[in-house]
Amino acid sequence: MASDFENPMYWRKRFRSETAFEWLTPSSTFIDLLAPYLDRLDPQASEILHLGSGTSDLHNHLRRSGFLNVTNIDYEPLALERGQQLERKAFGDVKTRYRVADVTKLEPPAEPKCRLVVDKSTADAVSCGGDEAVAAMAERIHGCLDKKSGVWISMSYSDSRFGVGRVRELFHVGVVSTVPIPKRLESDPDIAHWCYELSPKEA
Ligand SMILES: C[S@@+](CC[C@H](N)C(=O)[O-])C[C@H]1O[C@@H](n2cnc3c(N)ncnc32)[C@H](O)[C@@H]1O
């Protein structure tokens, strides 16, 4: 990834013209991977944190699945404006929440703690700021999650996104699935995106 991806100014400039874009995988694919985790939640009660929402329509897929208690978080206000536009276009109104915040500085919510945190390529963008930035993101997410039943699901292009020592201290890291990238030529190498499950260890 270009090292600019950890820089808010890069995203601000990009979102001036970008109104809808999906990183790595369409949300229709990601929502299928999330289905077993959504099945465990009460759609009315459980808050879902969608980190680095960008101009993705993942929140619309969550809403279609009955989840309105979704908080879309991005540090670039224009991304949240785009998210609201996408939601209004799909449903005629805006019911999910939008919050400007840096995921490396997230404040833990008041009880009850969150049971599902999702990100699609946001940890990848954060990783351009180095291992400390990924560790800070992991620490903040750990603080937000219910330690018994909470989980962070992260889609990444990297097969070693969560090798960082501090992340391993805080989370049990597993791979939910790999999503192969379609080849243009038969001779192209096998490349996949990685969907991780991170379950918080007790602090
Ligand atoms: C690679 S894009 C992914 C966007 C979207 N999740 C998708 O799948 O299309 C990364 C997103 O994370 C946001 N982002 C990057 N670093 C962030 C940080 N430290 N705090 C909050 N948002 C961040 C960017 O503004 C951008 O919207």
Coordinates of C-alpha atoms and ligand atoms in Angstrom, one line a residue:
M1 CA 0.0 0.0 0.0
A2 CA 1.2 3.5 -0.7
S3 CA 2.5 5.1 2.5
D4 CA 0.1 8.0 2.1
F5 CA -2.8 5.8 3.2
E6 CA -2.3 6.6 6.8
N7 CA -2.5 10.3 6.1
P8 CA -5.9 12.0 6.5
M9 CA -5.1 14.5 3.9
Y10 CA -4.8 11.8 1.3
W11 CA -8.4 10.6 2.1
R12 CA -9.8 14.2 2.2
K13 CA -8.5 14.8 -1.2
R14 CA -9.7 11.5 -2.5
F15 CA -13.3 11.8 -1.1
R16 CA -13.8 15.2 -2.8
S17 CA -14.5 13.3 -6.0
E18 CA -15.0 9.7 -4.8
T19 CA -18.6 9.0 -3.8
A20 CA -18.6 5.1 -3.7
F21 CA -15.8 2.6 -3.7
E22 CA -15.2 -0.8 -2.2
W23 CA -11.7 -1.8 -1.1
L24 CA -10.6 -5.4 -1.6
T25 CA -14.0 -7.1 -1.7
P26 CA -17.5 -6.0 -2.4
S27 CA -19.6 -5.6 0.8
S28 CA -21.9 -8.3 -0.5
T29 CA -19.0 -10.8 -0.1
F30 CA -17.9 -9.4 3.3
I31 CA -21.5 -9.5 4.7
D32 CA -21.6 -13.3 3.9
L33 CA -18.5 -13.8 5.9
L34 CA -20.0 -11.7 8.7
A35 CA -23.3 -13.7 8.8
P36 CA -22.3 -16.2 11.5
Y37 CA -21.3 -13.3 13.8
L38 CA -24.4 -11.3 13.0
D39 CA -26.5 -14.4 13.8
R40 CA -25.3 -14.3 17.4
L41 CA -26.4 -10.7 17.9
D42 CA -29.7 -9.0 18.8
P43 CA -30.2 -6.6 15.9
Q44 CA -32.0 -4.1 18.2
A45 CA -29.6 -4.1 21.1
S46 CA -26.1 -4.9 19.8
E47 CA -24.0 -2.0 18.6
I48 CA -21.7 -2.7 15.6
L49 CA -18.7 -0.5 15.1
H50 CA -17.7 -0.1 11.4
L51 CA -14.2 1.3 11.4
G52 CA -12.9 3.3 8.5
S53 CA -16.2 3.3 6.7
G54 CA -14.9 5.4 3.8
T55 CA -17.3 5.4 0.8
S56 CA -18.2 1.7 1.3
D57 CA -21.8 0.6 1.4
L58 CA -21.2 -2.1 4.1
H59 CA -23.6 -0.1 6.5
N60 CA -26.4 -0.5 3.9
H61 CA -25.8 -4.3 3.9
L62 CA -25.9 -4.3 7.7
R63 CA -29.1 -2.3 7.7
R64 CA -30.7 -4.6 5.1
S65 CA -29.9 -7.5 7.5
G66 CA -31.8 -5.7 10.2
F67 CA -29.0 -4.0 12.0
L68 CA -29.6 -0.3 12.6
N69 CA -27.4 0.0 15.7
V70 CA -24.4 0.5 13.5
T71 CA -21.8 3.3 14.1
N72 CA -19.8 4.2 11.0
I73 CA -16.4 5.7 12.1
D74 CA -13.9 7.5 10.0
Y75 CA -11.5 10.3 10.7
E76 CA -12.4 12.1 7.5
P77 CA -15.7 13.9 7.8
L78 CA -16.3 13.8 4.1
A79 CA -16.3 10.0 4.2
L80 CA -19.2 10.1 6.7
E81 CA -21.0 12.6 4.4
R82 CA -20.6 10.1 1.6
G83 CA -21.8 7.2 3.8
Q84 CA -24.9 9.2 4.6
Q85 CA -25.5 9.9 0.9
L86 CA -25.2 6.2 0.1
E87 CA -27.6 5.3 2.9
R88 CA -30.2 7.9 1.9
K89 CA -30.0 6.8 -1.7
A90 CA -30.6 3.2 -0.7
F91 CA -33.3 3.7 1.9
G92 CA -34.6 7.3 1.6
D93 CA -33.4 8.2 5.1
V94 CA -30.4 7.9 7.5
K95 CA -30.7 5.6 10.5
T96 CA -27.2 4.3 11.2
R97 CA -24.8 6.5 13.1
Y98 CA -21.8 8.4 11.9
R99 CA -18.9 9.4 14.1
V100 CA -15.7 11.3 13.3
A101 CA -12.9 9.5 15.2
D102 CA -9.4 8.2 14.8
V103 CA -9.4 4.4 15.2
T104 CA -6.0 4.6 16.9
K105 CA -7.5 6.9 19.6
L106 CA -11.0 5.4 20.0
E107 CA -12.7 6.0 23.4
P108 CA -14.3 2.9 24.9
P109 CA -18.1 3.1 25.0
A110 CA -20.1 3.1 28.2
E111 CA -21.3 -0.4 29.2
P112 CA -22.4 -2.6 27.6
K113 CA -19.3 -3.2 25.6
C114 CA -19.5 -3.8 21.9
R115 CA -19.8 -7.4 20.5
L116 CA -18.8 -6.8 16.9
V117 CA -16.2 -4.5 15.4
V118 CA -15.7 -4.7 11.6
D119 CA -13.2 -3.2 9.3
K120 CA -12.4 -3.7 5.6
S121 CA -8.9 -2.6 4.8
T122 CA -8.8 0.0 7.5
A123 CA -6.1 -1.8 9.5
D124 CA -4.3 -2.0 6.1
A125 CA -4.4 1.8 5.8
V126 CA -3.5 2.3 9.5
S127 CA -0.5 -0.1 9.0
C128 CA 1.1 2.4 6.7
G129 CA 1.8 4.4 9.9
G130 CA 3.9 1.4 11.2
D131 CA 3.4 -1.4 13.7
E132 CA 2.8 1.1 16.6
A133 CA -0.2 2.5 14.8
V134 CA -1.7 -1.1 14.3
A135 CA -0.9 -1.8 18.0
A136 CA -2.7 1.4 19.0
M137 CA -5.7 0.5 16.9
A138 CA -5.8 -3.0 18.5
E139 CA -5.5 -1.6 22.0
R140 CA -8.4 0.8 21.4
I141 CA -10.6 -1.9 19.9
H142 CA -9.7 -4.2 22.7
G143 CA -11.0 -1.5 25.1
C144 CA -14.3 -1.3 23.2
L145 CA -15.1 -5.1 23.0
D146 CA -17.0 -7.3 25.4
K147 CA -14.2 -9.7 26.6
K148 CA -16.5 -12.7 26.7
S149 CA -18.4 -12.6 23.4
G150 CA -17.0 -9.6 21.5
V151 CA -15.0 -10.1 18.2
W152 CA -13.2 -7.9 15.7
I153 CA -13.5 -9.1 12.0
S154 CA -11.0 -7.6 9.7
M155 CA -10.6 -8.0 6.0
S156 CA -7.0 -7.4 4.7
Y157 CA -4.9 -7.8 1.7
S158 CA -2.1 -9.1 3.9
D159 CA -1.4 -12.6 5.1
S160 CA 0.5 -11.2 8.0
R161 CA -1.5 -8.2 9.0
F162 CA -1.8 -9.1 12.7
G163 CA 1.7 -10.5 13.3
V164 CA 2.5 -7.5 15.5
G165 CA 3.5 -8.6 19.0
R166 CA 1.1 -6.3 20.9
V167 CA -1.9 -7.4 18.8
R168 CA -1.1 -11.1 19.7
E169 CA -0.9 -10.1 23.4
L170 CA -4.3 -8.6 23.2
F171 CA -6.2 -11.0 20.8
H172 CA -6.5 -14.6 19.7
V173 CA -6.0 -14.2 16.0
G174 CA -7.6 -16.7 13.5
V175 CA -8.4 -16.7 9.8
V176 CA -12.1 -16.9 9.0
S177 CA -11.6 -17.3 5.2
T178 CA -9.4 -16.3 2.3
V179 CA -11.1 -14.7 -0.7
P180 CA -9.3 -15.5 -4.0
I181 CA -8.8 -12.5 -6.3
P182 CA -10.0 -13.3 -9.8
K183 CA -7.0 -13.8 -12.2
R184 CA -6.7 -11.9 -15.4
L185 CA -4.4 -14.5 -16.9
E186 CA -4.1 -18.1 -16.1
S187 CA -0.4 -17.6 -15.4
D188 CA -1.2 -14.9 -12.8
P189 CA -0.1 -16.0 -9.2
D190 CA -2.8 -17.1 -6.7
I191 CA -3.6 -14.1 -4.6
A192 CA -6.2 -13.8 -1.9
H193 CA -7.6 -11.4 0.6
W194 CA -7.6 -12.5 4.2
C195 CA -10.5 -12.3 6.6
Y196 CA -9.4 -12.4 10.2
E197 CA -11.2 -13.0 13.5
L198 CA -9.7 -11.4 16.5
S199 CA -11.1 -12.4 19.9
P200 CA -10.0 -10.3 22.8
K201 CA -8.0 -11.9 25.6
E202 CA -8.8 -10.8 29.1
A203 CA -6.7 -7.7 29.9
Ligands
LIG1 C1 -8.6 1.5 2.5 S1 -10.0 2.6 2.9 C2 -11.2 1.4 3.3 C3 -12.6 2.0 3.2 C4 -13.8 1.0 3.4 N1 -13.7 0.3 4.6 C5 -13.9 0.0 2.2 O1 -13.8 -1.2 2.4 O2 -14.0 0.5 1.1 C6 -9.5 3.1 4.6 C7 -10.5 4.0 5.3 O3 -10.1 4.2 6.6 C8 -10.0 5.5 7.0 N2 -8.9 5.7 7.9 C9 -7.6 5.5 7.7 N3 -6.9 5.6 8.9 C10 -7.9 5.9 9.8 C11 -7.8 6.2 11.2 N4 -6.6 6.3 11.9 N5 -8.9 6.5 11.9 C12 -10.1 6.5 11.2 N6 -10.3 6.2 9.9 C13 -9.1 6.0 9.2 C14 -9.8 6.3 5.7 O4 -10.3 7.6 5.7 C15 -10.6 5.4 4.7 O5 -11.9 5.8 4.7

